[in-house]
Coordinates of C-alpha atoms in Angstrom, one line a residue:
Chain K
M146 CA 25.0 31.5 32.6
L147 CA 27.5 29.7 30.3
D148 CA 27.5 30.1 26.6
V149 CA 25.2 28.0 24.5
E150 CA 27.9 25.7 23.2
R151 CA 28.9 24.8 26.8
Q152 CA 25.4 24.3 27.9
L153 CA 24.7 22.0 24.9
R154 CA 27.8 20.0 25.7
D155 CA 26.8 19.7 29.4
Y156 CA 23.3 18.8 28.5
F157 CA 24.1 16.1 26.1
E158 CA 26.8 14.6 28.3
E159 CA 24.2 14.4 31.0
V160 CA 21.3 12.9 29.0
V161 CA 22.9 10.8 26.2
E162 CA 23.2 7.1 27.0
R163 CA 26.4 5.6 25.7
V164 CA 26.5 2.3 24.1
T165 CA 29.4 -0.1 24.3
A166 CA 30.3 -3.1 22.1
E167 CA 29.3 -5.3 25.0
D168 CA 25.9 -3.7 25.2
V169 CA 25.5 -4.5 21.5
R170 CA 26.4 -8.1 22.0
V171 CA 24.0 -8.4 24.8
R172 CA 21.3 -6.8 22.8
V173 CA 21.8 -9.1 19.9
S174 CA 21.9 -12.2 22.0
T175 CA 18.8 -11.3 24.1
E176 CA 16.7 -10.2 21.1
R177 CA 17.7 -13.0 18.9
G178 CA 18.5 -15.8 21.2
V179 CA 16.4 -15.6 24.4
R180 CA 12.7 -15.5 24.4
L181 CA 10.4 -14.6 27.3
P182 CA 7.7 -17.1 28.2
E183 CA 4.9 -17.0 25.7
R184 CA 1.9 -14.9 26.7
R185 CA -1.6 -15.8 25.9
L186 CA -2.5 -14.7 22.4
R187 CA -4.6 -11.5 22.5
L188 CA -6.7 -10.7 19.5
R189 CA -6.9 -7.0 18.9
P190 CA -10.3 -5.7 17.9
L191 CA -9.1 -4.4 14.6
A192 CA -7.4 -7.6 13.7
A193 CA -10.5 -9.5 14.7
G194 CA -12.5 -7.2 12.5
A195 CA -10.1 -7.6 9.6
I196 CA -10.1 -11.4 9.9
G197 CA -13.9 -11.5 10.2
F198 CA -14.5 -9.2 7.3
G199 CA -11.9 -11.0 5.2
L200 CA -13.4 -14.3 5.9
A201 CA -16.9 -13.0 5.0
M202 CA -15.7 -11.4 1.8
T203 CA -13.8 -14.5 0.8
L204 CA -16.7 -16.8 1.4
L205 CA -19.1 -14.4 -0.4
G206 CA -16.7 -14.2 -3.3
I207 CA -16.2 -17.9 -3.5
V208 CA -20.0 -18.4 -3.6
V209 CA -20.5 -15.9 -6.3
V210 CA -17.6 -17.2 -8.4
T211 CA -18.8 -20.8 -8.0
D212 CA -22.3 -19.8 -9.0
R213 CA -20.9 -18.0 -12.1
L214 CA -18.7 -20.8 -13.1
F215 CA -20.9 -23.8 -12.4
G216 CA -24.4 -22.4 -12.3
A217 CA -24.5 -21.2 -15.9
E218 CA -26.3 -24.1 -17.5
A219 CA -29.3 -23.9 -15.1
G220 CA -30.0 -20.2 -15.9
D221 CA -32.1 -18.5 -18.5
A222 CA -30.1 -17.4 -21.6
T223 CA -32.3 -14.3 -22.1
S224 CA -32.4 -13.0 -18.5
G225 CA -31.7 -9.4 -18.0
P226 CA -28.4 -7.7 -17.2
G227 CA -27.1 -7.0 -13.8
S228 CA -28.1 -10.2 -12.1
L229 CA -25.3 -11.8 -10.2
M230 CA -26.9 -15.2 -10.9
S231 CA -27.0 -14.5 -14.7
P232 CA -24.8 -17.0 -16.6
E233 CA -24.3 -14.7 -19.5
G234 CA -20.7 -14.0 -20.2
G235 CA -19.5 -16.5 -17.6
A236 CA -17.4 -15.3 -14.7
T237 CA -16.5 -11.6 -15.3
P238 CA -13.1 -10.3 -13.9
W239 CA -14.6 -7.9 -11.4
I240 CA -16.2 -10.8 -9.5
V241 CA -12.7 -11.7 -8.4
I242 CA -12.4 -8.4 -6.5
P243 CA -14.4 -9.5 -3.4
V244 CA -12.2 -12.6 -3.2
A245 CA -9.0 -10.6 -3.6
V246 CA -10.1 -8.0 -1.0
G247 CA -11.1 -10.7 1.4
L248 CA -7.9 -12.7 1.0
V249 CA -5.8 -9.6 1.5
L250 CA -7.7 -8.5 4.6
L251 CA -7.4 -12.0 5.9
I252 CA -3.6 -12.0 5.4
F253 CA -3.2 -8.6 7.0
G254 CA -5.2 -9.6 10.0
T255 CA -3.3 -12.8 10.4
I256 CA 0.1 -11.0 10.1
F257 CA -1.1 -8.4 12.6
V258 CA -2.0 -11.1 15.1
R259 CA 1.3 -12.9 14.5
R260 CA 3.3 -9.7 15.0
T261 CA 1.4 -8.9 18.1
R262 CA 2.2 -12.4 19.5
N263 CA 5.8 -12.2 18.4
A264 CA 6.2 -8.7 19.9
S265 CA 5.0 -10.1 23.1
Q266 CA 7.7 -12.8 23.0
Q267 CA 10.7 -10.6 22.2
G268 CA 12.6 -8.7 24.8
G269 CA 15.1 -9.6 27.5
T270 CA 17.8 -7.8 29.3
D271 CA 18.7 -4.6 27.6
M272 CA 21.8 -2.4 28.0
Q273 CA 22.3 -0.5 31.3
T274 CA 20.2 2.7 31.4
M275 CA 20.6 5.8 33.5
E276 CA 18.2 6.8 36.2
R277 CA 16.0 9.6 35.1
D278 CA 12.5 11.0 35.3
P279 CA 10.0 8.8 33.5
L280 CA 8.9 10.2 30.1
A281 CA 5.6 9.7 28.5
A282 CA 6.8 7.0 26.0
P283 CA 5.2 3.6 26.7
I284 CA 7.7 1.2 28.1
D285 CA 7.3 -2.6 28.1
N286 CA 7.2 -3.5 31.8
E287 CA 8.6 -7.0 31.2
T288 CA 11.6 -6.0 29.2
G289 CA 12.1 -2.4 30.3
V290 CA 12.6 -1.1 26.8
L291 CA 10.6 1.4 24.8
Q292 CA 7.7 -0.2 23.0
R293 CA 8.0 -0.3 19.3
R294 CA 5.4 1.4 17.2
N295 CA 3.2 -1.0 15.2
R296 CA 2.8 0.3 11.7
V297 CA 0.6 -2.5 10.4
L298 CA -2.5 -0.7 11.4
G299 CA -1.4 2.4 9.6
W300 CA -0.6 0.5 6.4
L301 CA -3.9 -1.4 6.7
T302 CA -5.8 1.8 6.9
V303 CA -4.0 3.2 3.9
F304 CA -4.7 0.0 2.0
L305 CA -8.4 0.0 2.9
A306 CA -8.7 3.7 2.0
V307 CA -7.1 3.0 -1.4
A308 CA -9.3 -0.1 -2.0
V309 CA -12.5 1.8 -1.1
V310 CA -11.6 4.7 -3.3
G311 CA -10.6 2.4 -6.1
L312 CA -13.8 0.4 -5.8
G313 CA -15.8 3.6 -5.8
L314 CA -14.1 4.9 -8.9
W315 CA -14.6 1.6 -10.6
L316 CA -18.3 1.5 -9.7
A317 CA -18.8 5.1 -10.9
A318 CA -17.0 4.3 -14.2
E319 CA -19.0 1.2 -14.6
V320 CA -22.4 3.0 -14.1
T321 CA -21.4 5.9 -16.3
S322 CA -20.2 3.7 -19.1
S323 CA -23.2 1.4 -19.1
S324 CA -25.7 4.3 -19.2
T325 CA -24.1 6.3 -21.9
E326 CA -23.0 3.6 -24.2
L327 CA -24.9 4.2 -27.4
A328 CA -22.6 3.0 -30.1
P329 CA -23.0 -0.7 -31.0
T330 CA -20.0 -3.0 -30.8
A331 CA -18.6 -4.1 -34.1
E332 CA -20.0 -7.6 -33.6
V333 CA -23.6 -6.4 -33.0
E334 CA -23.4 -3.9 -35.9
Q335 CA -22.2 -6.7 -38.2
L336 CA -25.1 -8.9 -37.1
L337 CA -27.7 -6.2 -37.8
T338 CA -26.1 -5.4 -41.2
D339 CA -26.3 -9.1 -42.2
Y340 CA -29.9 -9.2 -40.9
Q341 CA -31.0 -6.2 -42.9
E342 CA -29.2 -7.5 -46.0
A343 CA -30.9 -10.9 -45.7
W344 CA -34.2 -9.1 -45.2
A345 CA -33.7 -6.8 -48.3
N346 CA -32.7 -9.8 -50.4
A347 CA -35.5 -11.9 -49.2
D348 CA -32.9 -14.6 -48.4
S349 CA -34.9 -16.8 -46.0
N350 CA -32.1 -19.2 -45.2
A351 CA -29.6 -16.4 -44.4
Y352 CA -32.3 -14.6 -42.5
L353 CA -33.4 -17.5 -40.3
A354 CA -29.8 -18.3 -39.5
L355 CA -29.5 -15.0 -37.6
L356 CA -32.6 -15.6 -35.4
T357 CA -33.0 -17.3 -32.0
D358 CA -35.3 -20.3 -31.7
N359 CA -37.9 -18.2 -30.0
F360 CA -37.5 -15.1 -32.2
V361 CA -40.4 -12.7 -32.3
L362 CA -41.2 -10.3 -35.2
E363 CA -43.8 -7.7 -34.4
T364 CA -45.6 -4.9 -36.2
S365 CA -48.8 -3.2 -35.2
R366 CA -50.2 -3.5 -38.7
F367 CA -49.4 -7.2 -39.3
G368 CA -49.3 -8.6 -35.9
R369 CA -46.9 -10.9 -34.1
F370 CA -44.9 -13.8 -35.5
T371 CA -43.2 -16.2 -33.2
G372 CA -40.6 -18.8 -34.1
P373 CA -38.7 -19.3 -37.4
E374 CA -41.5 -21.2 -39.1
Q375 CA -44.0 -18.4 -38.8
V376 CA -41.4 -15.8 -39.7
A377 CA -40.1 -17.7 -42.7
A378 CA -43.5 -17.7 -44.2
W379 CA -43.7 -13.9 -43.8
V380 CA -40.3 -12.8 -45.2
P381 CA -41.3 -10.2 -47.7
A382 CA -40.2 -10.0 -51.3
R383 CA -36.9 -8.5 -52.4
Q384 CA -36.8 -4.7 -51.8
G385 CA -34.3 -1.9 -51.5
L386 CA -33.4 -1.1 -48.0
E387 CA -31.3 1.9 -47.0
Q388 CA -30.1 2.6 -43.4
L389 CA -30.8 6.1 -42.2
G390 CA -28.2 7.3 -39.7
G391 CA -26.3 5.0 -37.3
Y392 CA -27.3 2.5 -34.6
S393 CA -28.1 3.4 -31.1
M394 CA -27.6 0.7 -28.4
I395 CA -28.0 0.2 -24.7
G396 CA -27.2 -2.7 -22.5
T397 CA -24.2 -5.0 -22.1
G398 CA -25.9 -8.2 -23.1
P399 CA -28.7 -8.5 -24.1
W400 CA -28.2 -5.4 -26.3
Y401 CA -31.1 -3.3 -27.4
V402 CA -30.6 -1.4 -30.7
T403 CA -32.6 1.0 -32.7
V404 CA -32.1 2.0 -36.3
A405 CA -34.1 4.0 -38.9
S406 CA -34.4 2.7 -42.5
H407 CA -35.9 3.7 -45.8
H408 CA -37.7 1.0 -47.8
D409 CA -37.6 1.6 -51.6
S410 CA -40.8 -0.2 -52.2
V411 CA -43.3 -2.0 -50.1
P412 CA -46.2 -4.0 -51.4
F413 CA -48.8 -2.0 -49.6
P414 CA -51.3 0.4 -51.2
G415 CA -50.3 4.0 -50.9
F416 CA -46.6 3.4 -50.3
S417 CA -45.3 2.6 -53.8
E418 CA -42.6 5.3 -53.6
G419 CA -41.1 3.9 -50.5
V420 CA -41.5 4.5 -46.8
D421 CA -39.4 5.1 -43.7
S422 CA -39.4 3.0 -40.5
V423 CA -37.8 2.6 -37.2
S424 CA -36.8 -0.8 -35.9
V425 CA -36.1 -2.0 -32.4
F426 CA -33.9 -5.1 -32.0
K427 CA -33.0 -7.2 -29.1
I428 CA -29.7 -9.1 -29.5
V429 CA -28.7 -11.9 -27.2
D430 CA -25.6 -14.1 -26.9
Q431 CA -26.7 -17.7 -27.6
G432 CA -24.0 -20.2 -27.0
G433 CA -21.3 -17.7 -27.9
T434 CA -23.0 -16.4 -31.0
L435 CA -25.0 -13.2 -31.3
K436 CA -28.6 -13.7 -32.5
V437 CA -31.6 -11.5 -33.0
A438 CA -34.2 -12.4 -30.4
Y439 CA -36.8 -9.7 -31.1
H440 CA -37.6 -7.2 -33.9
K441 CA -40.3 -4.6 -34.0
S442 CA -40.9 -2.1 -36.7
F443 CA -42.7 1.2 -36.4
G444 CA -43.6 3.6 -39.2
P445 CA -46.4 4.7 -41.5
A446 CA -46.5 1.4 -43.3
F447 CA -46.3 -0.8 -40.2
G448 CA -48.5 1.0 -37.8
Chain R
M318 CA 34.2 -17.1 11.2
S319 CA 31.7 -14.3 11.4
P320 CA 30.8 -12.6 14.7
I321 CA 27.3 -14.2 14.5
S322 CA 28.5 -17.8 14.2
L323 CA 31.0 -17.1 16.9
L324 CA 28.4 -15.7 19.2
S325 CA 26.0 -18.5 18.6
M326 CA 28.7 -21.0 19.5
V327 CA 29.4 -19.1 22.7
L328 CA 25.7 -19.0 23.6
Q329 CA 25.4 -22.7 23.0
G330 CA 28.2 -23.3 25.5
E331 CA 30.5 -24.9 23.0
S332 CA 34.2 -24.8 23.3
V333 CA 35.5 -22.4 20.7
A334 CA 39.0 -22.1 21.9
E335 CA 40.4 -23.9 18.9
E336 CA 38.0 -22.3 16.5
T337 CA 38.9 -18.8 17.6
V338 CA 42.6 -19.1 17.3
G339 CA 43.6 -16.5 14.8
H340 CA 40.0 -15.4 14.2
G341 CA 39.4 -13.0 17.1
S342 CA 40.3 -10.0 14.9
D343 CA 36.6 -9.4 13.9
D344 CA 35.6 -9.2 17.5
Q345 CA 38.4 -6.8 18.3
E346 CA 37.8 -4.8 15.2
F347 CA 34.1 -4.4 16.1
T348 CA 35.0 -3.2 19.5
R349 CA 37.4 -0.6 18.1
F350 CA 34.8 0.3 15.5
V351 CA 32.2 0.9 18.2
K352 CA 34.5 3.0 20.3
E353 CA 35.3 5.1 17.2
V354 CA 31.8 5.7 15.8
E355 CA 29.5 5.4 18.8
P356 CA 30.0 8.9 20.2
R357 CA 29.0 10.6 16.9
L358 CA 26.2 8.1 16.2
S359 CA 24.7 8.3 19.7
H360 CA 24.9 12.1 19.9
A361 CA 23.5 12.5 16.4
L362 CA 20.5 10.1 17.0
A363 CA 20.0 11.6 20.5
A364 CA 19.9 15.1 18.9
S365 CA 17.5 13.8 16.2
Y366 CA 15.0 11.8 18.3
G367 CA 15.8 12.6 21.9
P368 CA 18.1 10.7 24.2
E369 CA 15.5 8.0 25.0
V370 CA 14.7 6.9 21.5
G371 CA 18.2 7.9 20.3
A372 CA 19.9 5.3 22.7
E373 CA 17.6 2.5 21.4
A374 CA 18.2 3.5 17.8
T375 CA 22.0 3.6 18.4
A376 CA 22.0 0.2 19.9
D377 CA 19.8 -1.1 17.1
A378 CA 22.2 0.4 14.5
L379 CA 25.3 -1.1 16.1
A380 CA 23.5 -4.4 16.5
W381 CA 22.9 -4.3 12.8
A382 CA 26.6 -3.5 12.3
W383 CA 27.5 -6.6 14.4
E384 CA 25.2 -8.8 12.3
H385 CA 26.3 -7.4 9.0
W386 CA 30.0 -6.8 9.8
D387 CA 31.2 -8.3 6.5
R388 CA 29.0 -5.9 4.6
L389 CA 29.8 -2.9 6.7
V390 CA 33.6 -3.1 6.4
G391 CA 33.4 -2.6 2.6
M392 CA 31.4 0.6 2.9
K393 CA 32.9 4.0 2.1
H394 CA 30.9 5.8 4.8
P395 CA 29.8 3.2 7.3
L396 CA 28.9 5.8 9.9
G397 CA 26.5 7.5 7.5
Y398 CA 24.9 4.2 6.7
L399 CA 24.5 3.3 10.4
Y400 CA 22.9 6.7 11.0
R401 CA 20.3 5.7 8.3
V402 CA 19.8 2.4 10.0
G403 CA 19.3 4.2 13.3
Q404 CA 16.8 6.5 11.7
S405 CA 14.8 3.7 10.3
N406 CA 14.7 1.9 13.7
A407 CA 13.9 5.2 15.5
R408 CA 10.7 5.5 13.6
R409 CA 9.5 2.2 14.9
Y410 CA 9.5 3.4 18.5
F411 CA 6.9 5.4 20.3
R412 CA 8.3 8.8 20.9
P413 CA 8.0 10.6 24.2
T414 CA 5.8 13.6 24.3
K415 CA 8.9 15.5 25.4
L416 CA 11.9 14.6 23.3
F417 CA 14.4 16.2 25.6
P418 CA 14.0 15.7 29.4
A419 CA 14.8 18.3 32.0
V420 CA 18.1 17.8 33.7
S421 CA 19.5 18.9 37.0
P422 CA 22.9 20.5 36.2
E423 CA 22.9 24.2 37.1
S424 CA 25.1 25.0 34.2
V425 CA 22.2 24.3 31.8
D426 CA 19.3 26.7 31.3
P427 CA 16.1 24.9 32.2
T428 CA 14.5 26.1 29.0
L429 CA 17.2 24.5 26.8
P430 CA 15.4 21.2 26.3
V431 CA 12.2 23.1 25.2
L432 CA 14.3 25.2 22.8
L433 CA 15.9 22.2 21.3
E434 CA 12.5 20.8 20.3
G435 CA 11.9 24.1 18.5
L436 CA 14.7 23.5 16.1
S437 CA 14.5 21.3 13.0
R438 CA 16.1 17.9 13.2
N439 CA 19.0 18.8 11.0
Q440 CA 19.5 22.0 12.9
R441 CA 19.7 20.1 16.1
V442 CA 22.2 17.5 14.8
A443 CA 24.4 20.1 13.1
T444 CA 24.4 22.5 16.1
V445 CA 25.1 19.8 18.7
L446 CA 27.8 18.0 16.8
I447 CA 29.6 21.1 15.5
H448 CA 29.2 23.6 18.3
A449 CA 28.9 21.4 21.3
L450 CA 31.1 18.4 20.4
D451 CA 33.5 20.1 18.0
Y452 CA 33.0 17.8 15.0
S453 CA 33.9 19.2 11.6
E454 CA 31.4 20.2 9.0
R455 CA 32.7 17.4 6.7
E456 CA 32.2 14.7 9.4
V457 CA 28.6 15.9 10.0
A458 CA 27.9 16.1 6.3
E459 CA 29.0 12.5 5.8
L460 CA 27.0 11.4 8.7
V461 CA 23.7 13.2 7.8
G462 CA 24.1 12.9 4.1
I463 CA 23.8 16.5 3.1
S464 CA 26.2 19.1 1.7
R465 CA 28.8 20.9 3.9
W466 CA 27.1 24.1 3.0
S467 CA 23.8 22.9 4.3
V468 CA 25.4 21.6 7.5
R469 CA 27.0 25.0 8.0
T470 CA 23.7 26.8 7.4
H471 CA 21.8 24.5 9.8
A472 CA 24.5 24.8 12.5
E473 CA 24.6 28.6 12.3
R474 CA 20.8 29.0 12.3
G475 CA 20.4 26.6 15.1
L476 CA 23.0 28.3 17.2
A477 CA 21.6 31.7 16.5
R478 CA 18.1 30.7 17.5
L479 CA 19.3 29.2 20.7
R480 CA 21.4 32.3 21.5
K481 CA 18.5 34.6 20.8
A482 CA 16.1 32.6 22.9
L483 CA 18.6 32.3 25.8
E484 CA 19.7 35.9 25.3
V485 CA 23.3 34.8 25.3
T486 CA 25.6 36.8 23.1
A487 CA 28.4 35.3 21.1
D488 CA 30.9 37.0 23.4
A489 CA 29.5 35.6 26.6

């Protein structure tokens, strides 16, 4: 047997197809200039799925966004969090995600179908090839050339995987942050500070300005007061009020806040030296301004 | 006049006799260029991706050269660039399950195609171009885009593996 170098030379001289300048010109002209008769458009299952899913997501996103943008006035201003139909806060950015995902899938599906159709149109006479045993690579019967690998599916899979992982991470972060958020925002904290100051100073006007129209003040000992008129009549006399510790808050609107306070003096028998209490507040966004919708006090003096 | 515009006129059946007077140099230059670079390019791409895909990739790369002739003539290493173009195009083709087909010449060991697939791509290119086709290490380094030292290492290791597998000594 010959040496390896000679064997390699003989082998590659045997199998390598040579390309001439004329081959190149023919290739350019056939691929760019001459098109085969158009085949009937075939919709691949994955492309059909992508288009269908994209359309569904787009329509769903449009419906949700439309409802958010134009259905706000018909809703209840104090409805709970988490409802897609809730008008509070208007259209939040994450709502755009279904629309974006749908549109991207739609575009990918459309491109894939176009590429499939274009690929079926291209081809023509290729350079002369040598006779040889058929290999296992797919060959286009009409053009006689190797079929090109379509990478759109691969990229689409990567994109979908990234999108799914991203959405999962976002959802996880959303759930985690909403369940562990205990510190009040600066705006809510300022509202409650103003509220307690007005209460301590017995400043009825300032106090009532912080309340919603259907505000409820409730204690077990003195009962339930609804609306500004009832509450205004009950605002107590001036008293020293000291906050004990910080605020604790849950929710993303409405916000539910608890705080402990010490009252220097209360006009109740047996509590002349002061008393501690715990208050629960419900804060809502009313027309862009935070207001106190509910206040309930617990403690030895309030029941 | 660029080769493309010339070609389009020819394809459209227009008379270009007057237009081409004094402008046929691009066409001739391209023909000379193909004759010069095609052997290295086709052998390198055939060694990389097998003769089937390598031939298509070579034709694609040279077609790119034809379409971007003005850009190519200003390059320092046009062959290396075309090799990259060929690599990019080769990835778009389905590859045969066997990169290297069996051949009939009795001078070639039947196991050689299988052994070639066992080498890395750079080993195949370096070994074939240097030891089988007598190209210099510098030419292969410029083509593949790696250092001459790496080319030498790839070529030596590739050849040693083939020799060991074929049980051919260096003196044979």
